[in-house]
Amino acid sequence: MIKIQKGKPIIDQHDSSYLYAGKFGGNFVPETLKKPIEDLTKLFNKLRRDKKFIKERDYYFKNYVGTPTSFIKLYNLSHQLGGAQIYAKVVSEANGGAHKIYNAIVHALICKHAGKKYIIGDTGAGYAGKMLSMAAKKFGLKCKIFMGTKDMARQKPNCDAIRANGAEIIPVDSGSKTLVDAVSECMRYWVSNCDTTHMCVGSTVGPNIFIKICAWSTAQISRELIVQIKKEFGKIPKKLKLINCVGGGSSSIGFWNSFMDFNKKQVEFIGVEAGGPKNSKLHAAPLTNKSKIGILHGAAQYVLQDKEGQISETQSISAGLDYPGVSPLHCFLKDAKRARYTSATDEEALAAYKLVASMEKIRPSLEPAHAFAEAIKIAPRLSQDTIIIVNSCGDAKKDKFILEKRLGKNHD
Amino acid sequence: MINPNLTLAFENCKLEKRPALLTYIVAGDKNKNMTLNILKNISAYVDICEIGIPHNTPVADGKQIQDSSYRALKSGIKLNDVFEIVKNFKKADSTKPTILMSYFNQILQCGENNFLKKCKSVGVDGLIVVDLPFPENKQFADKCKKHHISFVQLIAPTTSDERMKQIVKHSHDMIYYISMLSTTGGKLKVTPQKILNNYFKIKKINKEKNIVIGFGITEKTIKSLRRADGLVVGSQLCKGITDSLKSNKSPVKTLTKIVKSLRSKIQ
Ligand SMILES: Cc1ncc(COP(=O)(O)O)c(C=O)c1O
């Protein structure tokens, strides 16, 4: 049976081949990247144990990202649905409008410590790219962002922000023209430029070290939340459900990290993947739909693929979730039965957005709207003393045009 | 010696005092028949044929090989077709060493043992797995050895000295040195002298090993590296197919011409 070890960071629970549960993750990379990955691994291992570096990180988290982000009760929504009490961790308040800022800041700091002047990264929804461009500007790094052309068209507000920060967007027109292709192209660029350039992977995917750095960075979310929960309730509630959307899995792993050792009957983790359009066979939910283990972007994971190992096309209204694979950490959590995974369709996410936006002050982007859809689905069936917390990890400004098109001009 | 075909090919080239010429094309580009036709036509000028199994997420490949792979997949090529191409090619030219190049996921989905059995049955002589580096590849390389299939270890400019020694130690008949920091299809951005310096560094560790150099080698650059045991040309050939298709010419003729010219430059 696969088990999560208590008292040990989840990111460190791999074997000497960097595999979690003996089968997820690893470093399936071209020989050229072995050394840069080893160097980065050594550097990060040193930095994460260095008090000065932690102080540096915390300084920027506090003064640049803005910590803590607020923890609020959604009174109207809870009242409307009946049943469980619904709260939100409003991570979208972070500078830039989403959790991607934590990973971006840490990567920029590492890049500085590595003595490199160039930084590159992938993006789907545009948030990872926007945040990396912000961090690059802040620390005086030259930045290139790889983005699928389909995503550039549907997430234009974030593209504008990336360019305004002085970063260059490299359009990726191959394959499905979305995140999966952007990550591939970014990795290719790194192979060719790894001597001068630092690579940031925008989620908890890719070769092991990128999973580690990203999850270590977003862990800030649950470090804040556990304090906020204790303050609100005096203790950790008896029945707590933490609901988060899962694309690559960076916001969810950060949202859950501090609660890993709690019994799942007390603190349940629910990950919501992209179910795609209601009447389409396509989706982006490898954990929900029992996909097989395969290798994508250097790591073994559950991934949508055909019998011969060709990666499948995905479809989702949410560019940030539109990815055929998922973090090896989530594969681990799923097989250890620590987290439960489900999906929400495009339509359910849109309806959830509409309901939340009409009743509350927050405007979750289409990614967290998937998480709200699940909360809305289960809350009425749950007892009054059940606490649901949704990670509202992104702001809907970037989705303005999609929302107008699907819900009309005055959509909230 | 793990695979006699491969070893013999290198020995013959040494007798002729020239490097082995290795060519790479993607199976099924632009269809099964064309690949077989190309192989049959270039075979006389080539010492070792590399055949790529197309993948739709080829993270280590540049534009030219990506284009070839997408074209092949569009033609509906499946793994069994790749094996069939090798089988038919070997019927025509039974001793020509043939190496398959793949991403590890394709082998994983087929099943390692099943994949190797199929390779063996059609006469595959060697395997290059782009994203299965040392030491993660130790187990699979051992399996290859049992099937008398050479597992080709890769060494890059970033490979440390200690690692290089380990890789050479675990290598089979042939080692592939990646000339520069690049995906396939990049322009040669380091001097031939620098590439050869690294090459001889590997050679010094074990003179018995056949070391080929690949990445950035074209008609323009091949001559400058002729002191190596072998030289691999891939992207220029893939581009040759792309260009021919664009201008309605015969890829078979175009590739035969390029390969003849490559061979003449190292003769
Ligand atoms: C707001 C937001 N939420 C969620 C995601 C999904 O990524 P992850 O699962 O890594 O949090 C993205 C990705 O772009 C995003 O922008």
PDB file of C-alpha atoms in Angstrom, chain A residues 273 283 285-293 302-305 334 341:
ATOM      1  CA  GLU A 273      -9.800  18.916 -12.738  1.00  0.00           C
ATOM      2  CA  HIS A 283     -11.218  17.014 -21.180  1.00  0.00           C
ATOM      3  CA  ALA A 285      -8.759  15.348 -16.171  1.00  0.00           C
ATOM      4  CA  PRO A 286      -6.182  12.537 -16.050  1.00  0.00           C
ATOM      5  CA  LEU A 287      -6.778  11.721 -12.369  1.00  0.00           C
ATOM      6  CA  THR A 288     -10.556  11.726 -12.577  1.00  0.00           C
ATOM      7  CA  ASN A 289     -10.724   9.614 -15.711  1.00  0.00           C
ATOM      8  CA  LYS A 290      -8.261   6.872 -14.810  1.00  0.00           C
ATOM      9  CA  SER A 291      -5.556   7.571 -17.332  1.00  0.00           C
ATOM     10  CA  LYS A 292      -2.442   5.406 -17.470  1.00  0.00           C
ATOM     11  CA  ILE A 293       1.013   6.267 -16.201  1.00  0.00           C
ATOM     12  CA  TYR A 302      -0.985   9.864 -14.952  1.00  0.00           C
ATOM     13  CA  VAL A 303      -1.342  11.419 -18.357  1.00  0.00           C
ATOM     14  CA  LEU A 304      -3.912  11.451 -21.130  1.00  0.00           C
ATOM     15  CA  GLN A 305      -2.431   9.420 -23.954  1.00  0.00           C
ATOM     16  CA  LYS A 334      -4.288   9.935  -5.289  1.00  0.00           C
ATOM     17  CA  TYR A 341     -10.070  14.004  -7.431  1.00  0.00           C
TER      18      TYR A 341
END
